[in-house]
Amino acid sequence: MSERARVAVSECASRGLPAQAGPVFGALHGGYRVLLDSLAAAAGADLRLGTTVRSLERALAGWRLTLGPATAPEALDVDAVLLAVPAPAARRLLADVSPVAAAAAGEIELASSVVVALAYRAADAASLPPTSGALIAAGEPLSIKGATHSSNKWGHLAAGATDDLVRLRTSLGRFGEAATLQVDDDELVARTRADLATLTGITAAPVALHVQRWGGGLPQYAVGHDERVRMIEEAVAGLPGLAVAGSALHGVGVPACVGTARAAAERVAASLVVPSGRDAHSG
């Protein structure tokens, strides 16, 4: 654990914040594509991928989003908005409607990371220890910061595998180390394989691999993070039909993100119902 993270954890403990219930990490059977496919198949859903939201503003009955390229913007009027976006995007979109929330979001720093996924023949990975992986302390003479034995960690991967392959995943990149990731994919794979050879003894070439970069993908919970989140959530709570969720708030793991999303969705839904039971925008 870095010193920044250690201080932040100590601060949370000193304030008596409750421990997170349930698992810290989670996954979906079949991968996250299952979630997107389910959303696309939902009745009445209009799922737009690769669409930029350029601005957010109050409308007469709800909110107005400006979508698409700057040369051909589209105005979309909606009843409510749930912002599940990185902190910089939240700062930009909240700047006009909630300057306090925007300023707090702008103080959340980010780290970039790279994930290298590899698949090996079972015989080539026989030297793997029977664990779910390892975290690498800062200062160790290795490039990766963590290695996950995915086939061991996630039971559904092993149960559904018919190809006799062992799946591993490594991650590279800590806060302040963005420059070390500014190399090509082949170099990142070479660093990963060298470190895996040191840690596990695997020297064979993988039969498949994939490199995924996440620029600014990891919010940093530095000292004062809980206060920043409180300011964001309290400021946004005063705006009916608007809520925030995502990894920049209460945890970067999937279960934590699902928890913040569920709570935000419930707040938005409650703001759209009037005491008479009619929809808030039915007249």
GROMACS .gro file of C-alpha atoms in nm:
model
  283
    1MET     CA    1   0.000   0.000   0.000
    2SER     CA    2   0.134   0.342  -0.094
    3GLU     CA    3   0.183   0.610   0.171
    4ARG     CA    4  -0.097   0.816   0.011
    5ALA     CA    5  -0.337   0.523   0.039
    6ARG     CA    6  -0.220   0.437   0.391
    7VAL     CA    7  -0.290   0.791   0.516
    8ALA     CA    8  -0.631   0.796   0.347
    9VAL     CA    9  -0.729   0.464   0.506
   10SER     CA   10  -0.613   0.587   0.846
   11GLU     CA   11  -0.819   0.903   0.804
   12CYS     CA   12  -1.133   0.703   0.721
   13ALA     CA   13  -1.080   0.477   1.022
   14SER     CA   14  -1.031   0.773   1.255
   15ARG     CA   15  -1.364   0.918   1.143
   16GLY     CA   16  -1.543   0.595   1.218
   17LEU     CA   17  -1.664   0.533   0.863
   18PRO     CA   18  -1.837   0.194   0.829
   19ALA     CA   19  -1.652  -0.089   0.659
   20GLN     CA   20  -1.771  -0.180   0.312
   21ALA     CA   21  -2.018  -0.467   0.322
   22GLY     CA   22  -1.976  -0.761   0.087
   23PRO     CA   23  -1.685  -0.848  -0.141
   24VAL     CA   24  -1.444  -0.582  -0.263
   25PHE     CA   25  -1.411  -0.739  -0.608
   26GLY     CA   26  -1.664  -0.906  -0.834
   27ALA     CA   27  -1.723  -1.014  -1.193
   28LEU     CA   28  -2.003  -1.118  -1.426
   29HIS     CA   29  -2.043  -1.466  -1.574
   30GLY     CA   30  -1.968  -1.426  -1.943
   31GLY     CA   31  -1.789  -1.095  -1.898
   32TYR     CA   32  -1.912  -0.738  -1.884
   33ARG     CA   33  -2.050  -0.765  -2.236
   34VAL     CA   34  -2.339  -0.954  -2.076
   35LEU     CA   35  -2.441  -0.634  -1.896
   36LEU     CA   36  -2.429  -0.424  -2.213
   37ASP     CA   37  -2.628  -0.684  -2.407
   38SER     CA   38  -2.890  -0.693  -2.132
   39LEU     CA   39  -2.922  -0.315  -2.136
   40ALA     CA   40  -2.956  -0.313  -2.514
   41ALA     CA   41  -3.229  -0.578  -2.497
   42ALA     CA   42  -3.427  -0.401  -2.224
   43ALA     CA   43  -3.767  -0.277  -2.335
   44GLY     CA   44  -3.752   0.086  -2.440
   45ALA     CA   45  -3.376   0.120  -2.388
   46ASP     CA   46  -3.181   0.349  -2.621
   47LEU     CA   47  -2.820   0.247  -2.571
   48ARG     CA   48  -2.570   0.480  -2.738
   49LEU     CA   49  -2.206   0.377  -2.743
   50GLY     CA   50  -1.917   0.604  -2.835
   51THR     CA   51  -2.126   0.917  -2.783
   52THR     CA   52  -1.973   1.222  -2.616
   53VAL     CA   53  -2.185   1.421  -2.370
   54ARG     CA   54  -2.061   1.778  -2.406
   55SER     CA   55  -2.275   1.968  -2.158
   56LEU     CA   56  -2.547   1.938  -1.896
   57GLU     CA   57  -2.801   2.208  -1.812
   58ARG     CA   58  -3.137   2.249  -1.644
   59ALA     CA   59  -3.444   2.235  -1.868
   60LEU     CA   60  -3.804   2.338  -1.802
   61ALA     CA   61  -3.896   1.983  -1.706
   62GLY     CA   62  -3.576   1.798  -1.626
   63TRP     CA   63  -3.236   1.822  -1.792
   64ARG     CA   64  -3.087   1.891  -2.132
   65LEU     CA   65  -2.779   1.708  -2.259
   66THR     CA   66  -2.572   1.820  -2.555
   67LEU     CA   67  -2.441   1.515  -2.738
   68GLY     CA   68  -2.215   1.431  -3.027
   69PRO     CA   69  -1.941   1.617  -3.213
   70ALA     CA   70  -1.900   1.991  -3.170
   71THR     CA   71  -1.968   2.038  -3.543
   72ALA     CA   72  -2.305   1.860  -3.523
   73PRO     CA   73  -2.438   1.878  -3.166
   74GLU     CA   74  -2.763   1.710  -3.063
   75ALA     CA   75  -2.987   1.833  -2.780
   76LEU     CA   76  -3.150   1.560  -2.575
   77ASP     CA   77  -3.410   1.646  -2.309
   78VAL     CA   78  -3.449   1.390  -2.031
   79ASP     CA   79  -3.628   1.360  -1.699
   80ALA     CA   80  -3.315   1.270  -1.503
   81VAL     CA   81  -2.941   1.217  -1.533
   82LEU     CA   82  -2.710   0.977  -1.348
   83LEU     CA   83  -2.347   1.070  -1.400
   84ALA     CA   84  -2.134   0.755  -1.386
   85VAL     CA   85  -1.822   0.914  -1.533
   86PRO     CA   86  -1.458   0.976  -1.433
   87ALA     CA   87  -1.393   1.267  -1.198
   88PRO     CA   88  -1.263   1.505  -1.471
   89ALA     CA   89  -1.577   1.450  -1.679
   90ALA     CA   90  -1.796   1.502  -1.371
   91ARG     CA   91  -1.614   1.829  -1.299
   92ARG     CA   92  -1.674   1.953  -1.653
   93LEU     CA   93  -2.041   1.852  -1.670
   94LEU     CA   94  -2.124   1.986  -1.321
   95ALA     CA   95  -1.939   2.316  -1.362
   96ASP     CA   96  -2.248   2.521  -1.450
   97VAL     CA   97  -2.517   2.335  -1.254
   98SER     CA   98  -2.323   2.272  -0.930
   99PRO     CA   99  -1.992   2.460  -0.897
  100VAL     CA  100  -1.935   2.318  -0.547
  101ALA     CA  101  -1.963   1.958  -0.666
  102ALA     CA  102  -1.754   2.036  -0.972
  103ALA     CA  103  -1.474   2.186  -0.764
  104ALA     CA  104  -1.465   1.883  -0.532
  105ALA     CA  105  -1.460   1.641  -0.826
  106GLY     CA  106  -1.175   1.838  -0.977
  107GLU     CA  107  -0.959   1.766  -0.671
  108ILE     CA  108  -0.970   1.389  -0.723
  109GLU     CA  109  -0.644   1.281  -0.885
  110LEU     CA  110  -0.609   0.990  -1.125
  111ALA     CA  111  -0.354   0.726  -1.214
  112SER     CA  112  -0.316   0.554  -1.550
  113SER     CA  113  -0.278   0.180  -1.586
  114VAL     CA  114  -0.235  -0.097  -1.839
  115VAL     CA  115  -0.377  -0.448  -1.815
  116VAL     CA  116  -0.203  -0.730  -2.001
  117ALA     CA  117  -0.413  -1.047  -2.034
  118LEU     CA  118  -0.237  -1.369  -2.132
  119ALA     CA  119  -0.345  -1.727  -2.200
  120TYR     CA  120  -0.105  -2.022  -2.166
  121ARG     CA  121  -0.129  -2.391  -2.235
  122ALA     CA  122  -0.181  -2.571  -1.906
  123ALA     CA  123   0.147  -2.762  -1.947
  124ASP     CA  124   0.337  -2.435  -1.994
  125ALA     CA  125   0.187  -2.288  -1.676
  126ALA     CA  126   0.247  -2.588  -1.451
  127SER     CA  127   0.483  -2.385  -1.230
  128LEU     CA  128   0.209  -2.145  -1.121
  129PRO     CA  129   0.151  -2.146  -0.743
  130PRO     CA  130  -0.203  -2.242  -0.633
  131THR     CA  131  -0.304  -1.886  -0.546
  132SER     CA  132  -0.523  -1.618  -0.703
  133GLY     CA  133  -0.225  -1.392  -0.765
  134ALA     CA  134   0.006  -1.141  -0.599
  135LEU     CA  135   0.040  -0.768  -0.540
  136ILE     CA  136   0.383  -0.616  -0.590
  137ALA     CA  137   0.506  -0.356  -0.341
  138ALA     CA  138   0.636  -0.026  -0.472
  139GLY     CA  139   1.013  -0.027  -0.486
  140GLU     CA  140   1.046  -0.390  -0.593
  141PRO     CA  141   1.262  -0.445  -0.904
  142LEU     CA  142   0.961  -0.542  -1.117
  143SER     CA  143   0.755  -0.351  -1.372
  144ILE     CA  144   0.415  -0.498  -1.291
  145LYS     CA  145   0.223  -0.395  -0.980
  146GLY     CA  146   0.005  -0.704  -0.966
  147ALA     CA  147  -0.056  -1.043  -1.125
  148THR     CA  148  -0.385  -1.229  -1.118
  149HIS     CA  149  -0.429  -1.601  -1.183
  150SER     CA  150  -0.769  -1.540  -1.339
  151SER     CA  151  -0.850  -1.909  -1.387
  152ASN     CA  152  -0.808  -1.961  -1.011
  153LYS     CA  153  -0.963  -1.635  -0.892
  154TRP     CA  154  -1.282  -1.658  -1.096
  155GLY     CA  155  -1.441  -2.002  -1.077
  156HIS     CA  156  -1.668  -1.943  -1.375
  157LEU     CA  157  -1.363  -1.904  -1.604
  158ALA     CA  158  -1.230  -2.246  -1.512
  159ALA     CA  159  -1.575  -2.407  -1.513
  160GLY     CA  160  -1.658  -2.275  -1.859
  161ALA     CA  161  -1.318  -2.334  -2.018
  162THR     CA  162  -1.301  -2.603  -2.287
  163ASP     CA  163  -0.968  -2.505  -2.438
  164ASP     CA  164  -0.733  -2.627  -2.162
  165LEU     CA  165  -0.585  -2.278  -2.129
  166VAL     CA  166  -0.471  -2.101  -1.813
  167ARG     CA  167  -0.556  -1.731  -1.803
  168LEU     CA  168  -0.342  -1.470  -1.630
  169ARG     CA  169  -0.363  -1.094  -1.603
  170THR     CA  170  -0.105  -0.837  -1.498
  171SER     CA  171  -0.137  -0.465  -1.433
  172LEU     CA  172   0.122  -0.192  -1.470
  173GLY     CA  173   0.117   0.171  -1.363
  174ARG     CA  174   0.102   0.348  -1.029
  175PHE     CA  175   0.019   0.707  -0.938
  176GLY     CA  176   0.278   0.937  -1.088
  177GLU     CA  177   0.414   0.668  -1.321
  178ALA     CA  178   0.230   0.763  -1.641
  179ALA     CA  179   0.559   0.822  -1.822
  180THR     CA  180   0.666   0.462  -1.767
  181LEU     CA  181   0.361   0.346  -1.965
  182GLN     CA  182   0.441   0.558  -2.269
  183VAL     CA  183   0.595   0.268  -2.459
  184ASP     CA  184   0.445   0.040  -2.721
  185ASP     CA  185   0.243  -0.271  -2.646
  186ASP     CA  186   0.528  -0.507  -2.737
  187GLU     CA  187   0.748  -0.351  -2.468
  188LEU     CA  188   0.472  -0.381  -2.207
  189VAL     CA  189   0.426  -0.747  -2.296
  190ALA     CA  190   0.802  -0.804  -2.274
  191ARG     CA  191   0.813  -0.647  -1.927
  192THR     CA  192   0.516  -0.856  -1.818
  193ARG     CA  193   0.667  -1.182  -1.941
  194ALA     CA  194   1.000  -1.106  -1.774
  195ASP     CA  195   0.829  -1.041  -1.442
  196LEU     CA  196   0.611  -1.351  -1.470
  197ALA     CA  197   0.923  -1.556  -1.532
  198THR     CA  198   1.072  -1.415  -1.212
  199LEU     CA  199   0.757  -1.462  -1.005
  200THR     CA  200   0.622  -1.791  -1.141
  201GLY     CA  201   0.888  -1.953  -1.356
  202ILE     CA  202   0.675  -1.934  -1.672
  203THR     CA  203   0.902  -1.877  -1.972
  204ALA     CA  204   0.687  -2.015  -2.255
  205ALA     CA  205   0.524  -1.777  -2.500
  206PRO     CA  206   0.151  -1.721  -2.442
  207VAL     CA  207  -0.087  -1.858  -2.703
  208ALA     CA  208  -0.298  -1.541  -2.684
  209LEU     CA  209  -0.267  -1.198  -2.529
  210HIS     CA  210  -0.442  -0.863  -2.514
  211VAL     CA  211  -0.319  -0.522  -2.397
  212GLN     CA  212  -0.573  -0.273  -2.263
  213ARG     CA  213  -0.472   0.080  -2.164
  214TRP     CA  214  -0.675   0.282  -1.914
  215GLY     CA  215  -0.558   0.642  -1.926
  216GLY     CA  216  -0.656   0.810  -1.599
  217GLY     CA  217  -0.863   0.505  -1.512
  218LEU     CA  218  -0.781   0.477  -1.141
  219PRO     CA  219  -0.907   0.749  -0.903
  220GLN     CA  220  -0.676   0.810  -0.608
  221TYR     CA  221  -0.828   0.818  -0.260
  222ALA     CA  222  -0.590   1.072  -0.111
  223VAL     CA  223  -0.624   1.250   0.224
  224GLY     CA  224  -0.957   1.432   0.240
  225HIS     CA  225  -1.129   1.203  -0.011
  226ASP     CA  226  -1.431   1.131   0.206
  227GLU     CA  227  -1.487   1.506   0.252
  228ARG     CA  228  -1.470   1.564  -0.124
  229VAL     CA  229  -1.723   1.288  -0.185
  230ARG     CA  230  -1.951   1.431   0.084
  231MET     CA  231  -1.941   1.771  -0.086
  232ILE     CA  232  -2.019   1.620  -0.426
  233GLU     CA  233  -2.309   1.410  -0.305
  234GLU     CA  234  -2.464   1.677  -0.084
  235ALA     CA  235  -2.443   1.943  -0.355
  236VAL     CA  236  -2.595   1.715  -0.618
  237ALA     CA  237  -2.866   1.596  -0.378
  238GLY     CA  238  -3.013   1.946  -0.390
  239LEU     CA  239  -3.078   1.908  -0.764
  240PRO     CA  240  -3.382   1.685  -0.832
  241GLY     CA  241  -3.331   1.434  -1.107
  242LEU     CA  242  -2.951   1.440  -1.086
  243ALA     CA  243  -2.718   1.193  -0.916
  244VAL     CA  244  -2.357   1.073  -0.935
  245ALA     CA  245  -2.203   0.727  -0.916
  246GLY     CA  246  -1.885   0.546  -1.009
  247SER     CA  247  -1.537   0.449  -0.895
  248ALA     CA  248  -1.437   0.803  -0.796
  249LEU     CA  249  -1.665   0.786  -0.492
  250HIS     CA  250  -1.676   0.490  -0.254
  251GLY     CA  251  -1.460   0.219  -0.410
  252VAL     CA  252  -1.304   0.112  -0.739
  253GLY     CA  253  -1.422  -0.251  -0.733
  254VAL     CA  254  -1.728  -0.360  -0.929
  255PRO     CA  255  -1.940  -0.432  -0.615
  256ALA     CA  256  -1.874  -0.080  -0.483
  257CYS     CA  257  -1.958   0.075  -0.820
  258VAL     CA  258  -2.279  -0.128  -0.838
  259GLY     CA  259  -2.366  -0.012  -0.486
  260THR     CA  260  -2.320   0.357  -0.567
  261ALA     CA  261  -2.514   0.314  -0.892
  262ARG     CA  262  -2.807   0.146  -0.717
  263ALA     CA  263  -2.822   0.416  -0.449
  264ALA     CA  264  -2.800   0.693  -0.711
  265ALA     CA  265  -3.070   0.532  -0.927
  266GLU     CA  266  -3.301   0.504  -0.626
  267ARG     CA  267  -3.251   0.873  -0.545
  268VAL     CA  268  -3.326   0.972  -0.904
  269ALA     CA  269  -3.635   0.751  -0.919
  270ALA     CA  270  -3.765   0.894  -0.591
  271SER     CA  271  -3.725   1.249  -0.723
  272LEU     CA  272  -3.947   1.168  -1.022
  273VAL     CA  273  -4.246   1.055  -0.816
  274VAL     CA  274  -4.490   1.310  -0.667
  275PRO     CA  275  -4.700   1.237  -0.355
  276SER     CA  276  -5.015   1.172  -0.563
  277GLY     CA  277  -4.840   0.879  -0.727
  278ARG     CA  278  -4.833   1.043  -1.069
  279ASP     CA  279  -4.511   1.087  -1.264
  280ALA     CA  280  -4.344   1.417  -1.180
  281HIS     CA  281  -4.368   1.527  -1.544
  282SER     CA  282  -4.720   1.404  -1.624
  283GLY     CA  283  -4.866   1.751  -1.578
   0.00000   0.00000   0.00000
